[in-house]
Coordinates of C-alpha atoms and ligand atoms in Angstrom, one line a residue:
X1 CA 0.0 0.0 0.0
X2 CA 1.2 3.4 -0.9
X3 CA -0.2 6.8 0.1
X4 CA -1.0 9.8 -2.2
X5 CA -2.4 13.3 -1.7
X6 CA -5.9 14.3 -2.6
X7 CA -4.3 17.2 -4.5
X8 CA -1.9 14.9 -6.5
X9 CA 1.5 16.4 -5.7
X10 CA 2.5 13.8 -3.1
X11 CA 2.8 10.3 -4.5
X12 CA 3.6 6.8 -3.4
X13 CA 4.9 7.3 0.1
X14 CA 4.8 4.5 2.7
X15 CA 2.6 4.2 5.7
X16 CA 5.0 5.5 8.3
X17 CA 6.0 8.5 6.1
X18 CA 2.3 9.2 5.7
X19 CA 1.8 9.2 9.4
X20 CA 4.7 11.5 9.9
X21 CA 3.7 13.8 7.1
X22 CA 0.2 14.3 8.6
X23 CA -1.1 17.0 6.2
X24 CA 0.2 16.3 2.7
X25 CA 3.0 18.7 1.7
X26 CA 0.9 20.0 -1.1
X27 CA -1.8 21.1 1.3
X28 CA -4.1 18.1 0.6
X29 CA -4.8 15.1 2.7
X30 CA -3.1 11.7 2.4
X31 CA -5.2 8.7 1.4
X32 CA -4.3 5.1 0.4
X33 CA -3.6 4.8 -3.3
X34 CA -6.3 2.1 -3.5
X35 CA -9.0 0.9 -1.2
X36 CA -8.4 -2.8 -0.2
X37 CA -11.4 -5.1 -0.9
X38 CA -12.3 -7.6 1.8
X39 CA -13.3 -10.9 0.2
X40 CA -16.5 -12.7 1.1
X41 CA -14.4 -15.5 2.7
X42 CA -12.3 -13.2 4.8
X43 CA -15.4 -11.3 5.8
X44 CA -16.9 -14.5 7.2
X45 CA -13.8 -15.3 9.1
X46 CA -13.7 -11.8 10.6
X47 CA -17.1 -12.2 12.2
X48 CA -15.8 -14.1 15.2
X49 CA -12.6 -12.1 15.9
X50 CA -12.0 -10.1 19.0
X51 CA -11.6 -6.4 18.6
X52 CA -7.8 -6.6 18.7
X53 CA -7.7 -9.4 16.2
X54 CA -9.9 -7.5 13.9
X55 CA -7.8 -4.4 14.2
X56 CA -4.8 -6.4 13.3
X57 CA -6.4 -7.8 10.2
X58 CA -7.6 -4.4 9.0
X59 CA -4.4 -2.5 9.9
X60 CA -2.3 -5.1 8.0
X61 CA -3.8 -4.1 4.7
X62 CA -2.6 -0.5 5.3
X63 CA 0.7 -0.9 7.1
X64 CA 2.4 -3.1 4.5
X65 CA 5.5 -4.8 5.9
X66 CA 6.7 -1.6 7.4
X67 CA 5.6 -2.7 10.9
X68 CA 6.5 -6.4 11.5
X69 CA 3.6 -8.6 12.5
X70 CA 4.6 -9.1 16.1
X71 CA 5.3 -5.4 16.6
X72 CA 1.9 -4.5 15.1
X73 CA 0.2 -7.0 17.4
X74 CA 2.1 -5.6 20.4
X75 CA 1.1 -2.0 19.5
X76 CA -2.6 -3.0 19.2
X77 CA -2.5 -4.9 22.5
X78 CA -0.9 -2.0 24.3
X79 CA -3.3 0.6 22.8
X80 CA -6.5 -1.3 23.6
X81 CA -5.3 -2.7 26.9
X82 CA -6.0 0.7 28.4
X83 CA -9.8 0.4 27.7
X84 CA -12.1 -0.4 30.6
X85 CA -14.3 -2.8 28.7
X86 CA -13.0 -6.2 27.5
X87 CA -14.8 -5.7 24.1
X88 CA -13.1 -2.3 23.7
X89 CA -16.1 -0.9 21.9
X90 CA -19.2 -2.9 23.0
X91 CA -22.6 -2.6 21.3
X92 CA -25.7 -2.0 23.4
X93 CA -29.1 -2.8 22.2
X94 CA -31.5 0.0 23.0
X95 CA -34.5 -1.2 21.1
X96 CA -35.2 -3.6 18.2
X97 CA -33.9 -1.3 15.5
X98 CA -31.3 0.8 17.3
X99 CA -28.1 -0.1 18.9
X100 CA -25.6 2.2 20.5
X101 CA -21.9 1.6 19.8
X102 CA -20.1 2.7 23.0
X103 CA -16.8 4.2 22.0
X104 CA -16.1 5.9 25.3
X105 CA -14.4 3.2 27.4
X106 CA -10.9 4.5 26.8
X107 CA -8.8 6.6 29.2
X108 CA -10.5 10.0 28.5
X109 CA -14.1 8.8 28.0
X110 CA -14.4 9.9 24.4
X111 CA -14.1 8.0 21.1
X112 CA -11.0 9.8 20.2
X113 CA -9.1 7.4 22.5
X114 CA -9.7 4.6 20.0
X115 CA -7.5 6.3 17.4
X116 CA -5.2 8.3 19.7
X117 CA -4.1 5.5 22.0
X118 CA -2.9 3.7 18.9
X119 CA -1.4 6.8 17.3
X120 CA 0.4 7.7 20.5
X121 CA 2.0 4.3 20.7
X122 CA 2.7 4.3 17.0
X123 CA 4.6 7.6 17.4
X124 CA 6.5 6.2 20.3
X125 CA 7.4 3.1 18.2
X126 CA 8.6 5.2 15.3
X127 CA 10.6 7.5 17.5
X128 CA 12.4 4.5 19.0
X129 CA 12.8 2.4 15.8
X130 CA 13.8 5.3 13.5
X131 CA 15.3 7.6 16.1
X132 CA 12.9 10.3 14.9
X133 CA 12.1 13.4 16.9
X134 CA 8.3 13.7 17.3
X135 CA 6.9 17.1 18.1
X136 CA 3.1 17.0 18.0
X137 CA 0.9 20.0 17.5
X138 CA -2.9 19.8 17.4
X139 CA -6.1 21.8 17.7
X140 CA -9.0 20.5 19.7
X141 CA -12.6 21.2 20.3
X142 CA -12.0 19.4 23.6
X143 CA -11.7 15.7 23.3
X144 CA -8.8 15.3 20.9
X145 CA -6.6 17.3 23.1
X146 CA -7.2 15.3 26.2
X147 CA -7.0 12.0 24.3
X148 CA -3.8 12.9 22.5
X149 CA -2.1 14.1 25.6
X150 CA -3.1 10.9 27.4
X151 CA -1.7 9.0 24.4
X152 CA 1.8 10.5 24.7
X153 CA 2.3 12.0 28.1
X154 CA 5.7 11.2 29.6
X155 CA 6.7 9.2 26.5
X156 CA 10.4 9.6 25.7
X157 CA 11.3 11.5 22.5
X158 CA 7.9 13.1 22.1
X159 CA 6.6 16.6 23.0
X160 CA 3.0 17.7 22.5
X161 CA 1.4 21.1 22.3
X162 CA -2.4 21.4 22.1
X163 CA -4.5 24.5 21.2
X164 CA -8.0 24.7 22.5
X165 CA -10.5 27.5 22.3
X166 CA -10.4 29.5 25.5
X167 CA -13.5 28.7 27.6
X168 CA -15.3 27.0 24.8
X169 CA -14.6 23.5 26.0
X170 CA -16.5 21.7 28.8
X171 CA -15.1 21.9 32.3
X172 CA -14.2 18.2 32.3
X173 CA -12.5 18.5 28.9
X174 CA -10.5 21.4 30.2
X175 CA -9.5 19.6 33.3
X176 CA -8.5 16.5 31.5
X177 CA -6.1 18.4 29.3
X178 CA -4.7 21.0 31.8
X179 CA -4.2 18.9 34.9
X180 CA -1.5 16.9 33.2
X181 CA 1.8 18.1 34.6
X182 CA 4.3 16.3 32.4
X183 CA 7.4 18.1 31.0
X184 CA 6.5 17.1 27.5
X185 CA 3.0 18.7 27.5
X186 CA 2.0 22.3 26.7
X187 CA -1.6 23.6 26.6
X188 CA -2.3 26.8 24.8
X189 CA -5.8 28.3 25.5
X190 CA -6.5 30.4 22.4
X191 CA -8.8 33.4 22.5
X192 CA -11.0 32.3 19.6
X193 CA -13.0 29.4 18.3
X194 CA -12.0 25.9 17.4
X195 CA -11.9 26.9 13.8
X196 CA -9.3 29.5 14.6
X197 CA -7.2 26.8 16.4
X198 CA -7.6 24.4 13.5
X199 CA -6.8 27.1 10.9
X200 CA -3.6 28.1 12.8
X201 CA -2.4 24.5 13.0
X202 CA -3.2 23.9 9.3
X203 CA -1.2 27.1 8.4
X204 CA 1.7 26.1 10.5
X205 CA 1.8 22.7 8.9
X206 CA 1.5 24.3 5.4
X207 CA 4.8 26.1 6.1
X208 CA 6.8 23.1 5.1
X209 CA 10.1 24.6 6.3
X210 CA 8.8 25.4 9.7
X211 CA 7.2 22.0 9.9
X212 CA 10.5 20.2 9.0
X213 CA 12.7 22.4 11.1
X214 CA 10.7 21.6 14.3
X215 CA 9.7 18.1 13.3
X216 CA 6.1 18.8 13.6
X217 CA 3.6 15.9 13.6
X218 CA -0.1 15.9 13.4
X219 CA -2.6 14.2 15.7
X220 CA -5.8 15.7 14.2
X221 CA -7.9 13.6 12.0
X222 CA -6.0 14.9 9.0
X223 CA -3.7 12.1 10.1
X224 CA -4.7 9.0 8.1
X225 CA -3.7 6.6 11.0
X226 CA -6.7 8.0 12.9
X227 CA -9.1 7.3 10.2
X228 CA -7.7 3.8 9.8
X229 CA -8.1 3.0 13.6
X230 CA -11.7 4.1 13.4
X231 CA -12.7 1.8 10.5
X232 CA -12.3 -1.1 12.9
X233 CA -15.3 -0.4 15.0
X234 CA -17.6 -0.2 12.1
X235 CA -16.7 -3.8 11.2
X236 CA -16.8 -4.9 14.8
X237 CA -20.2 -3.3 15.4
X238 CA -21.6 -4.8 12.2
X239 CA -20.6 -8.3 13.3
X240 CA -22.1 -7.8 16.8
X241 CA -25.4 -6.5 15.6
X242 CA -25.9 -9.0 12.8
X243 CA -25.5 -11.8 15.4
X244 CA -28.6 -10.4 17.0
X245 CA -30.8 -9.6 14.1
X246 CA -31.6 -10.8 10.6
X247 CA -30.5 -7.5 9.1
X248 CA -27.9 -7.8 6.3
X249 CA -27.5 -4.0 5.9
X250 CA -26.8 -1.8 8.8
X251 CA -27.1 2.0 8.9
X252 CA -24.7 4.0 11.0
X253 CA -25.7 7.4 12.6
X254 CA -22.5 9.3 13.3
X255 CA -22.2 12.5 15.3
X256 CA -20.0 14.6 13.0
X257 CA -17.8 17.6 13.2
X258 CA -14.7 17.2 11.1
X259 CA -16.1 14.4 9.0
X260 CA -13.3 12.2 10.3
X261 CA -15.4 9.5 12.1
X262 CA -17.9 9.3 9.3
X263 CA -15.2 9.1 6.7
X264 CA -13.9 6.0 8.4
X265 CA -17.4 4.6 8.0
X266 CA -17.3 5.5 4.3
X267 CA -13.9 3.8 4.0
X268 CA -15.3 0.6 5.7
X269 CA -18.2 0.6 3.3
X270 CA -15.9 1.0 0.3
X271 CA -13.8 -2.0 1.7
X272 CA -17.0 -4.1 1.4
X273 CA -18.8 -3.7 4.7
X274 CA -22.6 -3.9 4.0
X275 CA -23.5 -0.4 5.2
X276 CA -26.9 1.0 4.3
X277 CA -27.0 4.7 5.0
X278 CA -24.2 6.7 6.7
X279 CA -26.2 9.3 8.6
X280 CA -24.4 12.6 9.2
X281 CA -25.6 13.9 12.5
X282 CA -24.7 17.6 13.3
X283 CA -25.8 20.3 15.6
X284 CA -26.5 23.9 14.6
X285 CA -23.1 24.1 13.0
X286 CA -24.5 22.2 10.1
X287 CA -22.3 22.7 7.1
X288 CA -22.2 19.0 6.5
X289 CA -26.0 18.6 6.8
X290 CA -26.4 21.3 4.3
X291 CA -23.9 19.7 2.0
X292 CA -25.6 16.4 2.1
X293 CA -29.0 17.9 1.5
X294 CA -28.3 20.6 -1.0
X295 CA -24.8 19.9 -2.4
X296 CA -23.4 23.2 -1.2
X297 CA -20.4 23.2 1.1
X298 CA -20.2 26.6 2.7
X299 CA -19.4 27.6 6.3
X300 CA -22.2 29.4 8.2
X301 CA -22.4 31.4 11.4
X302 CA -20.6 29.8 14.4
X303 CA -22.9 28.6 17.2
X304 CA -21.9 27.4 20.7
X305 CA -24.1 24.4 21.3
X306 CA -24.8 21.6 23.9
X307 CA -22.5 19.4 21.9
X308 CA -19.3 21.5 21.8
X309 CA -17.0 18.9 20.3
X310 CA -19.0 19.3 17.1
X311 CA -19.0 23.1 17.0
X312 CA -17.0 23.2 13.8
X313 CA -17.7 25.0 10.6
X314 CA -14.9 23.8 8.3
X315 CA -14.7 20.0 8.2
X316 CA -11.0 19.2 7.5
X317 CA -11.7 15.6 6.4
X318 CA -14.3 16.6 3.8
X319 CA -11.6 16.8 1.2
X320 CA -11.0 13.1 1.5
X321 CA -14.6 12.4 0.6
X322 CA -14.5 15.0 -2.2
X323 CA -11.6 13.1 -3.8
X324 CA -13.8 10.0 -4.1
X325 CA -16.8 12.0 -5.2
X326 CA -14.8 13.5 -8.0
X327 CA -13.7 10.1 -9.2
X328 CA -10.3 10.3 -7.7
X329 CA -9.4 13.3 -9.9
X330 CA -6.7 15.1 -7.9
X331 CA -6.6 18.1 -10.2
X332 CA -10.2 18.7 -9.8
X333 CA -9.9 18.5 -6.0
X334 CA -7.1 21.0 -6.0
X335 CA -9.1 23.4 -8.2
X336 CA -12.2 23.1 -6.0
X337 CA -10.2 23.6 -2.8
X338 CA -8.5 26.7 -4.4
X339 CA -12.0 27.9 -5.3
X340 CA -13.1 27.2 -1.7
X341 CA -10.3 29.3 -0.4
X342 CA -11.1 32.2 -2.7
X343 CA -15.0 32.1 -2.5
X344 CA -15.6 30.2 0.7
X345 CA -17.9 27.8 -1.1
X346 CA -18.1 24.5 -3.1
X347 CA -21.1 23.6 -5.1
X348 CA -21.6 20.2 -6.7
X349 CA -24.1 19.3 -9.5
X350 CA -27.2 17.2 -9.4
X351 CA -25.6 14.1 -10.7
X352 CA -22.9 14.3 -8.0
X353 CA -25.6 15.0 -5.4
X354 CA -27.3 11.8 -6.3
X355 CA -24.1 9.9 -5.7
X356 CA -23.9 11.6 -2.2
X357 CA -27.4 10.4 -1.5
X358 CA -26.4 6.8 -2.4
X359 CA -24.2 6.8 0.7
X360 CA -25.3 9.6 3.0
X361 CA -28.3 11.1 4.7
X362 CA -28.2 13.9 7.3
X363 CA -30.0 15.7 10.1
X364 CA -28.9 18.7 12.0
X365 CA -30.1 19.0 15.6
X366 CA -31.5 22.4 16.5
X367 CA -32.0 24.1 19.9
X368 CA -33.6 22.0 22.6
X369 CA -33.9 18.8 20.5
X370 CA -30.6 17.6 21.8
X371 CA -31.8 17.8 25.4
X372 CA -35.2 16.4 24.5
X373 CA -33.4 13.3 23.2
X374 CA -31.3 12.9 26.4
X375 CA -34.5 13.1 28.5
X376 CA -36.5 10.8 26.3
X377 CA -33.9 8.0 26.2
X378 CA -33.2 8.3 29.9
X379 CA -36.9 8.0 30.7
X380 CA -37.9 5.3 28.1
X381 CA -34.8 3.2 28.1
X382 CA -32.9 4.1 31.2
X383 CA -30.0 5.0 29.1
X384 CA -28.1 8.3 29.5
X385 CA -26.8 9.8 26.2
X386 CA -24.1 12.3 26.1
X387 CA -25.2 15.4 24.0
X388 CA -23.2 14.3 20.9
X389 CA -24.6 10.9 21.0
X390 CA -28.0 12.5 21.4
X391 CA -27.5 14.3 18.1
X392 CA -26.7 10.9 16.6
X393 CA -29.9 9.4 18.1
X394 CA -32.0 12.4 16.9
X395 CA -30.7 11.8 13.3
X396 CA -31.4 8.1 13.5
X397 CA -35.0 8.9 14.5
X398 CA -35.3 11.4 11.6
X399 CA -34.0 9.4 8.7
X400 CA -34.2 5.6 9.6
X401 CA -37.1 3.8 7.9
X402 CA -39.0 1.1 9.6
X403 CA -37.4 -2.3 9.0
X404 CA -33.9 -0.7 9.0
X405 CA -31.4 -1.4 11.7
X406 CA -29.2 1.5 12.9
X407 CA -26.1 1.7 15.0
X408 CA -25.6 5.1 16.6
X409 CA -22.1 5.9 17.5
X410 CA -21.8 7.0 21.1
X411 CA -18.8 9.3 20.9
X412 CA -18.5 10.3 24.6
X413 CA -19.5 9.5 28.1
X414 CA -22.1 11.8 29.5
X415 CA -19.9 12.7 32.5
X416 CA -17.8 14.8 30.1
X417 CA -20.7 17.1 29.4
X418 CA -22.5 17.6 32.6
X419 CA -23.3 21.2 31.6
X420 CA -25.9 19.7 29.2
X421 CA -27.0 16.8 31.3
X422 CA -27.8 19.2 34.2
X423 CA -30.2 21.1 32.0
X424 CA -32.3 18.0 31.6
X425 CA -32.6 17.9 35.4
X426 CA -30.7 14.6 35.5
X427 CA -28.2 14.0 38.2
X428 CA -25.3 11.7 37.2
X429 CA -22.5 10.3 39.3
X430 CA -19.1 10.8 37.8
X431 CA -16.8 7.9 37.3
X432 CA -13.9 8.1 39.8
X433 CA -11.3 9.0 37.1
X434 CA -13.3 12.2 36.4
X435 CA -14.4 13.3 39.8
X436 CA -10.7 13.3 41.0
X437 CA -9.8 15.9 38.3
X438 CA -11.6 18.7 40.2
X439 CA -9.0 18.8 42.9
X440 CA -5.9 19.0 40.7
X441 CA -4.0 22.2 39.7
X442 CA -4.2 23.3 36.1
X443 CA -1.4 24.2 33.7
X444 CA -2.2 26.3 30.6
X445 CA -1.3 29.6 28.9
X446 CA -3.8 31.9 27.4
X447 CA -2.7 33.2 24.0
X448 CA -4.2 35.3 21.2
X449 CA -5.4 33.6 18.0
X450 CA -2.3 34.9 16.3
X451 CA -0.1 32.7 14.1
X452 CA 3.2 34.6 14.7
X453 CA 2.7 34.6 18.5
X454 CA 1.9 30.9 18.6
X455 CA 4.7 30.0 16.3
X456 CA 7.1 31.8 18.6
X457 CA 5.8 30.0 21.7
X458 CA 6.2 26.7 19.8
X459 CA 9.8 27.5 18.8
X460 CA 10.6 28.0 22.5
X461 CA 8.8 24.8 23.6
X462 CA 10.3 22.6 20.9
X463 CA 13.9 24.0 21.3
X464 CA 14.2 23.4 25.0
Ligands
LIG501 C1 -14.5 14.8 17.9 C2 -15.9 14.4 18.3 C3 -17.0 14.3 17.4 C4 -16.8 14.6 16.0 O1 -15.9 13.7 15.3 P1 -15.3 14.0 13.9 O2 -14.4 12.9 13.6 O3 -14.6 15.3 14.0 O4 -16.5 14.1 13.0 C5 -18.2 13.9 17.9 N1 -18.4 13.7 19.2 C6 -17.4 13.8 20.1 C7 -17.7 13.6 21.6 C8 -16.1 14.2 19.7 O5 -15.2 14.3 20.6

């Protein structure tokens, strides 16, 4: 397997180089040069595998021989050994046609751990094997930061700096990031939105000299390794659900911000997983809902919502999908992305929109709908949804037909977002790991959303 850029100027690099490059040097995103097809026979065999075994099978398609079998197995064992549930990502039946895929049993109680425990260990492995300096920078709407820091804290040869939007993340998210007091961790609290943080990171990465000089590596979902890790649970959930129903096709409702998680579902489908609809669930920041419905990709007004990890206007992974929608024509992707930069808008034609509708449907949750869902499922099923998962459940309710089976991805534990849960007049008890955070001192620096200022701070941190 080789990796190429969606914009065509990076060709045929290996898996480890793709992980290290993060954002492609031509400003595009790295993708595998072809999508592996899972044979019927293989698919049958996979149905009975454990999560770790399945991860090994899927990763092997993408890592080539760059990571020897035993090393890859050890990386997987270490990454998922930190999860509190033996199945890693268990599926819970809520009613006859809806299952929740619980992705929050990792160290920071959000689905980001599934990918970032692996990526953290992978970076550490690469650092040791190839004697590479790994300096990670990333932007977070709250969960990625905590998860990435947890993935690499105190690891030798690695430093990490995370930008989060000042006071626009939940209290627990902030505490998870800023109570870590390891030498190799720096938290910058940026006076701006997540989109500001993400833009700054993207621009710093686009400065290839700066990136190479400071050995900058990405942990955002622009990194293909994250997408790869997330394809596993689509397969795993499919196998668990089809053991319990007669369904042959399964829909997935995915709370979406950066289009990363749902792109992993698209990739799983393209590998041969029998997925019905991929349901894009957003909040009021609904650029992706509008794209799926109208074929227009255009950022709107920023809203702070009950589901802050999805308060995103520019979905960085969208370009990966665009590449496939445009029949893998990198020149056309590059032209459209240039146009997007100039006019702030991409419009696709009717024929293309029909293709979008073959794979996707969408629903954007507005106002109190999120809280209504939390209350409803708590009352009817005694199941407490976090506000992001609630968006996923709302979207499932909107667009799933009778006789279809849907898996809603539960992207976080409700304890991370008590601000929203409290508004439903529900009192929850925090898991021990979360309640103890409130007594710890915090370490963070508040900075302006200014590229030059942040670049200077990074230079200091990475030169020490
Ligand atoms: C990051 C995140 C999302 C959105 O995932 P994307 O891959 O950016 O689409 C949804 N829910 C939670 C809780 C998250 O942390």
